[in-house]
Coordinates of C-alpha atoms and ligand atoms in Angstrom, one line a residue:
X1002 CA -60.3 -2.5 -141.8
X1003 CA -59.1 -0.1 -139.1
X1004 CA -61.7 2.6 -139.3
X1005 CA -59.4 5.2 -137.0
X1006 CA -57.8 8.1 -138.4
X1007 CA -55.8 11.2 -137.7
X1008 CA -57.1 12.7 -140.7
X1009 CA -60.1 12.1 -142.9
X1010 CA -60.2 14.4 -146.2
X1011 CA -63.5 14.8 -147.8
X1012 CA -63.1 15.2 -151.8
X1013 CA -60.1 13.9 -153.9
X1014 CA -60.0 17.2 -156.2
X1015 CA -56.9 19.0 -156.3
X1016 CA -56.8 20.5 -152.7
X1017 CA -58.2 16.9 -151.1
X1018 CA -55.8 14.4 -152.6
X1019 CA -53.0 17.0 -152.3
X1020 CA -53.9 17.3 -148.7
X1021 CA -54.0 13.4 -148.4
X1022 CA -50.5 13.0 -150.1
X1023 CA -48.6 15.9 -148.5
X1024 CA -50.6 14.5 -145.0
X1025 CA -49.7 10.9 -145.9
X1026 CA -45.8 12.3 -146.0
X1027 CA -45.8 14.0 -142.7
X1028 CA -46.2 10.3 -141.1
X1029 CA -50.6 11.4 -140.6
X1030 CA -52.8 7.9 -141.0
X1031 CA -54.6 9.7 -144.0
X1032 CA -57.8 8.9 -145.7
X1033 CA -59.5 10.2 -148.4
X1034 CA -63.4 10.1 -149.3
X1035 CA -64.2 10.4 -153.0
X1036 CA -67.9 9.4 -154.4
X1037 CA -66.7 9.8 -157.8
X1038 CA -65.7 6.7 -159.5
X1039 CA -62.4 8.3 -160.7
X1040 CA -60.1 10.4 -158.4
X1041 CA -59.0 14.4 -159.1
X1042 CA -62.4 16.2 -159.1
X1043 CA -63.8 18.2 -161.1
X1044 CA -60.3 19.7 -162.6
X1045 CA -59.2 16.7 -163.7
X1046 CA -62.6 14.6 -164.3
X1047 CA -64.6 17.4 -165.8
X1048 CA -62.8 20.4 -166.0
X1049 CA -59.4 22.1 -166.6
X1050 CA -57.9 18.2 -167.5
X1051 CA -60.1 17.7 -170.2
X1052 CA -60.6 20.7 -171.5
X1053 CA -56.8 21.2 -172.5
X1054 CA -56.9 18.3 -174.1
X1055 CA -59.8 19.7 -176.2
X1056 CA -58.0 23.0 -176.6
X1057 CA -55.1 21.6 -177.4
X1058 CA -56.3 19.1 -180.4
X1059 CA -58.6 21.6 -181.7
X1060 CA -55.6 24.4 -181.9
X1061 CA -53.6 22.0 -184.1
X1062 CA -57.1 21.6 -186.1
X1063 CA -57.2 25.2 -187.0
X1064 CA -53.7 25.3 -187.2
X1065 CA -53.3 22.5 -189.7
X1066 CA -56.4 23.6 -191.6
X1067 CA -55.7 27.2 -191.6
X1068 CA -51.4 28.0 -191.2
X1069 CA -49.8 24.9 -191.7
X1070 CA -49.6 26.2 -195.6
X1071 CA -48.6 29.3 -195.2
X1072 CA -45.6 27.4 -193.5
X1073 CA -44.7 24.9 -196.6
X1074 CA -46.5 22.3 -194.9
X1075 CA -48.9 20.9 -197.4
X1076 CA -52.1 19.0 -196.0
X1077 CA -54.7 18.7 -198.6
X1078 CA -58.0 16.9 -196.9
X1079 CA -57.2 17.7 -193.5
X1080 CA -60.8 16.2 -191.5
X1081 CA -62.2 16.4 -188.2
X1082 CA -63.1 13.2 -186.5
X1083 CA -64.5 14.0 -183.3
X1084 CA -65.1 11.2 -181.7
X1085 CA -61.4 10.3 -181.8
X1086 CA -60.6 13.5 -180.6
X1087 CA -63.1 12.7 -177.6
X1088 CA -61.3 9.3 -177.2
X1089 CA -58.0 10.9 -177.0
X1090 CA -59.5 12.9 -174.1
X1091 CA -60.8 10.5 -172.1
X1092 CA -57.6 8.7 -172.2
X1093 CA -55.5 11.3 -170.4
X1094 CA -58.3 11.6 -168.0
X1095 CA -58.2 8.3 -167.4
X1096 CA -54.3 8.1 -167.2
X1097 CA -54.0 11.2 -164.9
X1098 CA -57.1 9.8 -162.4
X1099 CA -55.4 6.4 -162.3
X1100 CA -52.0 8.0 -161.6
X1101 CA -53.6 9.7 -158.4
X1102 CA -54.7 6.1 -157.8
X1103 CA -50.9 5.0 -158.0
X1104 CA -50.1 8.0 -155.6
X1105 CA -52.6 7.1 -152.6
X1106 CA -51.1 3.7 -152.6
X1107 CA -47.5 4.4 -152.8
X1108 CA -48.4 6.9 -149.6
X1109 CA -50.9 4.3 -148.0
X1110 CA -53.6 6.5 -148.1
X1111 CA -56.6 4.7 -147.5
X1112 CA -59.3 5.6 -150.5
X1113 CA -62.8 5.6 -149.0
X1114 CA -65.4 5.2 -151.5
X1115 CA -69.0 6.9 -151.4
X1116 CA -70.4 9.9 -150.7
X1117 CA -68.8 11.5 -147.1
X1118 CA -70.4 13.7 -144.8
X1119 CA -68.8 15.2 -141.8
X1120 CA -71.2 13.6 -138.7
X1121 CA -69.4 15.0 -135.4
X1122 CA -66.6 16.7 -134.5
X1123 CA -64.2 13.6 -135.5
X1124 CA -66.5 11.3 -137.2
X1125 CA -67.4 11.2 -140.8
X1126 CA -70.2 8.6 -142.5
X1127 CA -69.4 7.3 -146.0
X1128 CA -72.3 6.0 -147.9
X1129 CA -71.1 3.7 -151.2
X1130 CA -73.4 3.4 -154.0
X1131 CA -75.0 0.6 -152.8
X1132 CA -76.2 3.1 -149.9
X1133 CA -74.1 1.1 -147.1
X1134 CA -73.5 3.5 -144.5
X1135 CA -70.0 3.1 -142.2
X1136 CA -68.9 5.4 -139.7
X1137 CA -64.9 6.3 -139.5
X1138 CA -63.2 8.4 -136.4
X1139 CA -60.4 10.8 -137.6
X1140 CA -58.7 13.6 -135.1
X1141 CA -58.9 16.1 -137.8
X1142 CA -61.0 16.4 -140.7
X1143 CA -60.5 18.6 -143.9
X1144 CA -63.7 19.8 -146.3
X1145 CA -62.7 20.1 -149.7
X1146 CA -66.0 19.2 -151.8
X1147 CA -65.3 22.2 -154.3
X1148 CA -67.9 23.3 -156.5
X1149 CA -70.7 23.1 -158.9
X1150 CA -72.0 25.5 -161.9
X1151 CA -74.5 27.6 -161.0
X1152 CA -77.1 28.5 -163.4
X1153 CA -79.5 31.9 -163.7
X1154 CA -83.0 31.9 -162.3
X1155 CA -85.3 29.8 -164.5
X1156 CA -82.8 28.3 -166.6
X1157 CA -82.5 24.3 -166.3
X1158 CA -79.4 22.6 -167.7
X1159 CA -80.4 19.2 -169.0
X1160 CA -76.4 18.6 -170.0
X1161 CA -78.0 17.9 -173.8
X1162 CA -79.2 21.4 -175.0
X1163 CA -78.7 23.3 -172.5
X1164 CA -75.2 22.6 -170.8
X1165 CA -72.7 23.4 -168.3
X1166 CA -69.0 23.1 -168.7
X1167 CA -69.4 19.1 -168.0
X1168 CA -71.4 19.1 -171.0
X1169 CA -69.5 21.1 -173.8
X1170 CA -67.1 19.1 -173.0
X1171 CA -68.9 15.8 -174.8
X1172 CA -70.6 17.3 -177.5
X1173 CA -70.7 14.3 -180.5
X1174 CA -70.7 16.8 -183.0
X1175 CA -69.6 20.5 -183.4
X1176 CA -73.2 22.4 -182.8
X1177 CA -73.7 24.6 -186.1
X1178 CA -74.5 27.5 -183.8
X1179 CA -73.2 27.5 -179.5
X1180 CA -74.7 30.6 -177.8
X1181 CA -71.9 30.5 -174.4
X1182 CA -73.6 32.4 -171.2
X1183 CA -71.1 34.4 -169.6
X1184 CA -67.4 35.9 -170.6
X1185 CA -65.3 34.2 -167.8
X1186 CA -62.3 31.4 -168.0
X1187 CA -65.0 29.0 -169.4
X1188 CA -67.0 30.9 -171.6
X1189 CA -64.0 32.0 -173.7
X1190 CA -62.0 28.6 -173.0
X1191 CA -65.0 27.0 -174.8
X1192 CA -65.7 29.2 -177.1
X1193 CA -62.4 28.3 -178.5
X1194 CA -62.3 25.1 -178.8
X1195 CA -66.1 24.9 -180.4
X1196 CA -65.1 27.9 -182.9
X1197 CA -61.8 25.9 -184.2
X1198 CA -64.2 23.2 -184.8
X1199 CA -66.6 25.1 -186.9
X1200 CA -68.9 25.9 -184.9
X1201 CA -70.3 29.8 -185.0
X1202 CA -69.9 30.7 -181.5
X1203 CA -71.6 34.1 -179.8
X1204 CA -71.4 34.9 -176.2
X1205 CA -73.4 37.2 -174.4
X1206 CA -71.8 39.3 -171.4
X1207 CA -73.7 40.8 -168.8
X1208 CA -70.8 43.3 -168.2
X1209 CA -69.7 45.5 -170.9
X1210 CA -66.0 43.7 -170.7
X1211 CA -65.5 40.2 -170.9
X1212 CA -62.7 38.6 -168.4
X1213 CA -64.5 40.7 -164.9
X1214 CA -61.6 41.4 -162.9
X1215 CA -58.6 41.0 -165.3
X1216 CA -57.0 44.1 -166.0
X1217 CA -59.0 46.2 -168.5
X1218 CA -56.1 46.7 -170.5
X1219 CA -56.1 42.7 -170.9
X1220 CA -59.5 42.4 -171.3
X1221 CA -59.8 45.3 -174.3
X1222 CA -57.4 43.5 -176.3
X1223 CA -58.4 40.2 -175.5
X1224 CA -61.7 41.0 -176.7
X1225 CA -60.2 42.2 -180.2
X1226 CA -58.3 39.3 -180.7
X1227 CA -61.1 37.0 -179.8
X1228 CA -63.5 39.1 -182.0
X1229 CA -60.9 38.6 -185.1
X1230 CA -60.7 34.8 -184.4
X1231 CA -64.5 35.2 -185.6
X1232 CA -66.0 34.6 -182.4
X1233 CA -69.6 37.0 -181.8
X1234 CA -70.0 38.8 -178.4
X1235 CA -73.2 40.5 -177.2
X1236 CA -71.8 42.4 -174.4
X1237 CA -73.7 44.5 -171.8
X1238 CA -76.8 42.1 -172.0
X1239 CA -78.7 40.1 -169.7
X1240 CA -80.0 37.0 -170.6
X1241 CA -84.4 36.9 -169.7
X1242 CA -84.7 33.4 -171.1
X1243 CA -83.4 30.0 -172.8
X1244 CA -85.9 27.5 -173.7
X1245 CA -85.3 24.1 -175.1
X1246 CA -87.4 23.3 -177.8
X1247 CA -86.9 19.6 -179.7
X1248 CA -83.2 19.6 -180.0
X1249 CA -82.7 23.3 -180.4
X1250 CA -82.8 26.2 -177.8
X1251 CA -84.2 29.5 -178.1
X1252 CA -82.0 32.7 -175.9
X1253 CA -84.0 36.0 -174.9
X1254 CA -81.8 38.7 -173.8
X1255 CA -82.0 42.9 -173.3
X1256 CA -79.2 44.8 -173.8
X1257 CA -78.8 46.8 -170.5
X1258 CA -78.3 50.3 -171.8
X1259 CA -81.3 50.4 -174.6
X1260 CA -83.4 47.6 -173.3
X1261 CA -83.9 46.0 -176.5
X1262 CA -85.1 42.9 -176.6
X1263 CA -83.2 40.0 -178.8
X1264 CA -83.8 36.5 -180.0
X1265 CA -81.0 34.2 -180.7
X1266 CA -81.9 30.8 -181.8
X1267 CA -79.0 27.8 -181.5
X1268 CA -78.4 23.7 -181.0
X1269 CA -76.9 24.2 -178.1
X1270 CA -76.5 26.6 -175.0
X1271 CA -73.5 26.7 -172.7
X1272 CA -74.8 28.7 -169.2
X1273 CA -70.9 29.6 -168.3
X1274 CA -72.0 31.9 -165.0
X1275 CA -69.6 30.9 -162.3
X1276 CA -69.6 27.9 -159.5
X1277 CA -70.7 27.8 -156.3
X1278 CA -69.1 25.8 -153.1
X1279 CA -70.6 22.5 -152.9
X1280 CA -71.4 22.3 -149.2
X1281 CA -74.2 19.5 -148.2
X1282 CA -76.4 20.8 -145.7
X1283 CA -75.5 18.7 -142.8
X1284 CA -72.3 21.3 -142.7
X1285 CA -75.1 24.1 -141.8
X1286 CA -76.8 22.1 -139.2
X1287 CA -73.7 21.1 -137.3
X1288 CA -73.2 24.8 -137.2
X1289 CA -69.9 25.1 -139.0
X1290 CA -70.0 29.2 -140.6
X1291 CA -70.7 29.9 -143.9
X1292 CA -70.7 33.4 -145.7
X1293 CA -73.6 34.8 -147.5
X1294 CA -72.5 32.7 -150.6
X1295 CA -72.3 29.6 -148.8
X1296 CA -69.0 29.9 -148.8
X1297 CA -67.0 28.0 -145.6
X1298 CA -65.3 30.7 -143.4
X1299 CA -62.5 29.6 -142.5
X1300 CA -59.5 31.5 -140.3
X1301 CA -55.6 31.9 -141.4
X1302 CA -55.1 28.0 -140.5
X1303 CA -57.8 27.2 -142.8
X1304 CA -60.3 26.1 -139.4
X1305 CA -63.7 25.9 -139.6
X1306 CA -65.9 27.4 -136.6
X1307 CA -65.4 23.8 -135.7
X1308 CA -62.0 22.8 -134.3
X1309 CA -60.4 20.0 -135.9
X1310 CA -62.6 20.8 -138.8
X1311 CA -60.5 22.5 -141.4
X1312 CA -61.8 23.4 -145.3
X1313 CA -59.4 24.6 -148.3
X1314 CA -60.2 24.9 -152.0
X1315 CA -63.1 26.2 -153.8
X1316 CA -66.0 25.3 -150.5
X1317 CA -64.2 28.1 -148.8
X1318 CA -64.4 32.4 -148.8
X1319 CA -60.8 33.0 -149.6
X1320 CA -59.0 33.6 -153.1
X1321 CA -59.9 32.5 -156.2
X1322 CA -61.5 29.5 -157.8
X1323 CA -58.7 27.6 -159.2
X1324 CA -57.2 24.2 -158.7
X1325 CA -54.0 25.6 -157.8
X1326 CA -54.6 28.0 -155.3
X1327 CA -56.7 24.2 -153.9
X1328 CA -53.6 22.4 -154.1
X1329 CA -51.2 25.2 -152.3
X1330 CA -54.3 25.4 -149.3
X1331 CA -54.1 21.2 -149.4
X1332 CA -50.3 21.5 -148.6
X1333 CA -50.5 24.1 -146.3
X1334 CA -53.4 22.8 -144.1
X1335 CA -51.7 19.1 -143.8
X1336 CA -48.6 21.2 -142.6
X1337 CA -50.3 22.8 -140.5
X1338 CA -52.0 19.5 -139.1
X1339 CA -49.2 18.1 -138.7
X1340 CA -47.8 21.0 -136.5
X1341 CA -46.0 22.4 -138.9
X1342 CA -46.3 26.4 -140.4
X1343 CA -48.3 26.1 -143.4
X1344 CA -48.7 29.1 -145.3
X1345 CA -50.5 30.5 -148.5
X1346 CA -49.5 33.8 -150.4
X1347 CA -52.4 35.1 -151.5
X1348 CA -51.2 37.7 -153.1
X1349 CA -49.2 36.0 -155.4
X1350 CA -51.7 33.4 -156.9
X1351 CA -51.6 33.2 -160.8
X1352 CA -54.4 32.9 -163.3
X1353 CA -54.5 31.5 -166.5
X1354 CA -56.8 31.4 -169.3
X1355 CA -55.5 28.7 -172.2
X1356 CA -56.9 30.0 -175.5
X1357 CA -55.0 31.0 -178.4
X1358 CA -53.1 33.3 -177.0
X1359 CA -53.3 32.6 -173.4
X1360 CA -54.1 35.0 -171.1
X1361 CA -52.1 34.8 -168.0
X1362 CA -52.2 37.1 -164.4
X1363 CA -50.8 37.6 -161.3
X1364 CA -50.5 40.0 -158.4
X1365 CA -52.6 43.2 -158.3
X1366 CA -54.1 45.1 -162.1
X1367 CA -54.4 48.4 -162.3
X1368 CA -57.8 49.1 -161.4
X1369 CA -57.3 47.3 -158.0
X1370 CA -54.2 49.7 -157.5
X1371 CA -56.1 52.7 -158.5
X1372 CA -58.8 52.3 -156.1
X1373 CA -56.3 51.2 -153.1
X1374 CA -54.8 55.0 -153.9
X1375 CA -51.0 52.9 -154.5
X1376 CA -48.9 55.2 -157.0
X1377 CA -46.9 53.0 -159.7
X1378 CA -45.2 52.9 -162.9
X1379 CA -46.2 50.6 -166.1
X1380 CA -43.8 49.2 -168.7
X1381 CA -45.6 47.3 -171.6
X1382 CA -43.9 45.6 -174.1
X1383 CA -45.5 43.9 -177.5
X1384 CA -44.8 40.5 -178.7
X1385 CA -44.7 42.4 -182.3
X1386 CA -41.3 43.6 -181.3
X1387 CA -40.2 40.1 -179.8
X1388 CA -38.1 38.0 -182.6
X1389 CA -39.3 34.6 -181.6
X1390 CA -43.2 35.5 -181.0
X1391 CA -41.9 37.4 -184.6
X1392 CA -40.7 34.2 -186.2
X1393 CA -43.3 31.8 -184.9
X1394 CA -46.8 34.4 -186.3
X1395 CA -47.6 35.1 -181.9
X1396 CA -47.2 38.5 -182.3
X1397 CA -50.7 38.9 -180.5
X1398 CA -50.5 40.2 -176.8
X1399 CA -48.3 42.3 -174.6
X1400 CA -46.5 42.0 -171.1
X1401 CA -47.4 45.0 -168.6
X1402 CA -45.4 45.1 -165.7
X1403 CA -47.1 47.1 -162.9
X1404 CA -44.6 48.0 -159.9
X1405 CA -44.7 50.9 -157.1
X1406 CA -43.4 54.2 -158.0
X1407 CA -41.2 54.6 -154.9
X1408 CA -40.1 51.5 -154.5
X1409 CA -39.9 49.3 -158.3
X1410 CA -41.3 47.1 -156.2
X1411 CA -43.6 44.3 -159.1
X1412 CA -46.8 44.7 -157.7
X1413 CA -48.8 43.0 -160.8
X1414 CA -48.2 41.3 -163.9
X1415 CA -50.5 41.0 -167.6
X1416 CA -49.6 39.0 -170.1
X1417 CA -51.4 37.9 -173.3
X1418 CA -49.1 35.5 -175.3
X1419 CA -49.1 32.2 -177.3
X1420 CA -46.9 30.8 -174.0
X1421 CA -48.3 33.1 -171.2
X1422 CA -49.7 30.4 -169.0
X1423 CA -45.8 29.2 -169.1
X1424 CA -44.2 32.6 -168.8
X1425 CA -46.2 34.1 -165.7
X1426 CA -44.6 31.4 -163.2
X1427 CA -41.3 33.2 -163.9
X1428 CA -43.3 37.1 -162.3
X1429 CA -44.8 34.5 -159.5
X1430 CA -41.4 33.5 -158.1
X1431 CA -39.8 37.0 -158.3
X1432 CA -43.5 38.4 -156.9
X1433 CA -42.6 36.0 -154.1
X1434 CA -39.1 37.2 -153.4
X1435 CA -40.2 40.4 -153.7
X1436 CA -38.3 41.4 -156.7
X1437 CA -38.3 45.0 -158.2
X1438 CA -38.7 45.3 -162.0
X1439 CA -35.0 46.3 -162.1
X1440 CA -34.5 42.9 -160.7
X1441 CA -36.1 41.2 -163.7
X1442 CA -34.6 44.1 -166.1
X1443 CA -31.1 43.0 -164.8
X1444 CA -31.6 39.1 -165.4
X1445 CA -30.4 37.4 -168.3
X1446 CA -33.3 36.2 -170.3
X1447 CA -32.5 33.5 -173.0
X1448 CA -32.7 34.7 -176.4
X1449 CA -34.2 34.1 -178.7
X1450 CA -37.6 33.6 -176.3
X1451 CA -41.0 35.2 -175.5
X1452 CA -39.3 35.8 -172.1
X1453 CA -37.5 38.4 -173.4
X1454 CA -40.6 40.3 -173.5
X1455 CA -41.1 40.1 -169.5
X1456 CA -37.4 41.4 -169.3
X1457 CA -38.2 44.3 -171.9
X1458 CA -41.6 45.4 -170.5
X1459 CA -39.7 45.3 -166.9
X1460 CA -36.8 48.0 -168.9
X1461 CA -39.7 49.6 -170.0
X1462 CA -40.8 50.4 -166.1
X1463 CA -37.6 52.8 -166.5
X1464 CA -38.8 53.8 -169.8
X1465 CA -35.6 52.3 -171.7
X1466 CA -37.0 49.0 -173.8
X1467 CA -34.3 47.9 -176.2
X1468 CA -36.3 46.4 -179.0
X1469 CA -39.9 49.2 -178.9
Ligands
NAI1949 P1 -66.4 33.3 -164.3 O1 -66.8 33.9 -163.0 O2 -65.0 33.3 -164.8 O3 -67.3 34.1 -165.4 C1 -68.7 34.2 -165.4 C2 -69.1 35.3 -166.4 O4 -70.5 35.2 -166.5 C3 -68.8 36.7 -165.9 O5 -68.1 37.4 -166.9 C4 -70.1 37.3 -165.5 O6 -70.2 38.7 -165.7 C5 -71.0 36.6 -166.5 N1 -72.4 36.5 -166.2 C6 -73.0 36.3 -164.9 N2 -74.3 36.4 -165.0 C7 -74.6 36.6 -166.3 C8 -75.9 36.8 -167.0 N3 -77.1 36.7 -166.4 N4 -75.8 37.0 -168.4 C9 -74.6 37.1 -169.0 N5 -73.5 36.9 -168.4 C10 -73.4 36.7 -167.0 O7 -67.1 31.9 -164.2 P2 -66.9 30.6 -165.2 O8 -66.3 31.0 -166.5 O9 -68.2 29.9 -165.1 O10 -65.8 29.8 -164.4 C11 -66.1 29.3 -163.1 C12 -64.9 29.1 -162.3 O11 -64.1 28.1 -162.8 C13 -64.1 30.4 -162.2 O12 -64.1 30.8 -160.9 C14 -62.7 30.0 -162.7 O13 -61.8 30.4 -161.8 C15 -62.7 28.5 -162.8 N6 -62.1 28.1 -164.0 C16 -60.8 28.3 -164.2 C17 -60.2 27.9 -165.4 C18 -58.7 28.2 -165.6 O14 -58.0 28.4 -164.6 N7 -58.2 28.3 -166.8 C19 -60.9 27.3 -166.5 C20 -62.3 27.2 -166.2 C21 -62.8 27.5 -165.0

């Protein structure tokens, strides 16, 4: 096999195999390195992939369990069987890594298999499981090894009792009681799915607000609506200790404002904290520059302190964590690669938390706006006063519209909804063609449709709602 290419990618997550495909296009002789046996990463090995699935199934659980009835949909003896439900999951893994199997051969990307670590300038070293080393040659190479949970000091996840995300995702039976670490897009994602199974479910927040960063607004409410799903939170506490003992754990924590010490004792213990960039340390001694969180720093063309080194995704100290904002870097730094102007807006990168409702962002919230001194106007609108949210029970949630007071300009965007995740591309591409809130006011939104609530709560900017 030739072992010469113009560009080696290192990590077939969403940013790496993106990269290799867009790369592949541009007429670049890609390859990719991957020492997972599956292609996709963590999103779709162990991450957002599977856990749809699981939030998925286990919302039409509750549902069928708990509304169908109310609907005239009679299902007496409606049963959990887990294990199929864990089947069902694996299978769309399975089908969607195989599928970015189909796509490196229909682009004749090469797939390197084994663990790859950036040697020189332009060579990389795979090692395959057998712990066969071969060298390859590639004019450019990109970093996209993404990241790993991180834990807190003196806690050791064993994946059985106490897990990370890769490990409440393969639980063979609902635990009767999950303490979750930390109220972030796993935490509560989790939390879901285990409490629609039956599990009693409490999270404990260091902050006092789950969701850091969202718009406090979002957060507030998010946190009633998760509280009335019957879900526990312990905000403002730190966790001192977990401790495994036999097949149960054992969680210490203070509360920060009283001190008071707490005992919780559970099956199983989810440490939910945040990820770190998985960076091996051969990248420190070949002297590419990494921030004080490890982080790859990494200028407007995504290069490295290295040229013909480049990094995207989440190794790198720019935007957030999420598998798209990895797949729009991929795209960009193959363009640019390829001589071509690859570019990321990130200003305009939406998030998306799938529970029941979703909770969906984009653009700047108001805190952020507050503290950068930037004068605006809000228009909110509820799905109680939307006829389709109405006439399928979603009346949970809002849309806020945040846009400049001189200009209308849309600045930010909130929504919690049953479809949020769906609805907040529609604020991305006006964000992006830097649409006022009159713009969105004046465009026809199908009726009836949760949309209707984005055009409303952009009326409601001008203080002239129809339907509130
Ligand atoms: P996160 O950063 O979203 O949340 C971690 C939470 O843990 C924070 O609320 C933090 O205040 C809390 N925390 C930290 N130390 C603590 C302590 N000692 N005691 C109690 N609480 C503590 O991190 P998470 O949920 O682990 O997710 C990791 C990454 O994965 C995120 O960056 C996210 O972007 C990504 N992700 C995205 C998803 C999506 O797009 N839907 C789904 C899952 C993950």
């Amino acid at each position: 096999m030739d072992k010469n290419f113009d560009l080696v990618v290192i990590g077939a997550g969403p940013g790496g195999y993106v990269c290799a495909i867009r790369a592949a296009q541009l007429g670049l002789k890609t390859a990719c390195v991957e020492s997972r046996k599956t292609l996709g990463g963590t999103c779709l090995n162990v991450g957002c992939i599977p856990s749809k699935s699981l939030l998925n199934a286990s919302e039409m659980y509750h549902k069928a369990k708990k509304e169908f009835s109310s609907l005239g949909i009679e299902s007496d003896n409606i049963k959990l069987n887990l294990s199929k439900m864990m089947n069902n999951k694996n299978k769309s893994v399975l089908t969607l890594t195989k599928g970015v199997e189909f796509l490196f051969k229909k682009n004749k990307i090469t797939h390197l298999k084994g663990k790859g670590e950036v040697s020189s300038k332009n060579t990389v070293v795979v090692t395959d499981d057998s712990g066969k080393k071969t060298k390859y040659t590639a004019k450019n190479i990109v970093i996209s090894t993404g990241s790993v949970p991180t834990s807190l000091p003196g806690i050791k996840i064993d994946e059985k009792t106490i897990v990370s995300s890769t490990g409440a995702l393969s639980f063979d039976q609902p635990p009767k009681e999950l303490i979750v670490i930390g109220g972030g897009y796993i935490g509560l994602e989790l939390s879901s799915v285990w409490k629609r199974l039956g599990t009693n479910v409490t999270v404990i927040e260091f902050l006092d607000h789950i969701l850091p960063g969202m718009d406090k607004d979002i957060s507030s409410e998010f946190l009633k609506i998760l509280n009335k799903q019957g879900i526990n939170f312990k905000l403002n506490s730190k966790v001192i200790e977990v401790k495994a003992i036999k097949d149960k754990a054992v969680v210490d924590f203070t509360n920060n404002k009283t001190n008071k010490r707490e005992r919780i004792e559970c099956d199983k213990v989810l440490v939910a904290v945040g990820r770190k960039s998985n960076i091996e340390k051969n990248i420190l001694d070949l002297g590419i520059k990494v921030d004080k969180q490890k982080k790859i720093e990494v200028n407007k063309k995504f290069e490295t302190s290295i040229k013909n080194i480049y990094a995207i995704g989440d190794v790198i100290n720019k935007g957030p964590m999420l598998a798209h904002k990895a797949e729009d870097e991929g795209i960009a730094v193959a363009e640019i690669i390829a001589g071509q102007a690859g570019h990321v807006n990130y200003e305009v990168i939406p998030a998306v938390i799938y529970t029941n409702p979703e909770v969906a962002t984009v653009g700047k919230n108001e805190e952020q706006l507050k503290k950068e001194n930037i004068k605006y106007r809000i228009g909110k609108f509820p799905f109680l006063a939307n006829s389709r949210a109405k006439v399928n029970n979603e009346t949970e949630g809002f849309v806020k519209i945040i846009a400049e007071e001189k200009t209308d300009k849309v600045l930010g965007v909130s929504i919690i909804s049953a479809l949020a995740g769906t609805m907040i591309a529609e604020l991305a591409v006006a964000m992006e063609f830097g649409a006022s809130s009159e713009d969105i006011a004046r465009t026809c939104h199908a009726h009836p449709t949760h949309s209707e609530g984005v055009k409303e709560a952009a009326m409601a900017v001008d203080k002239r709602p129809i339907h509130f």
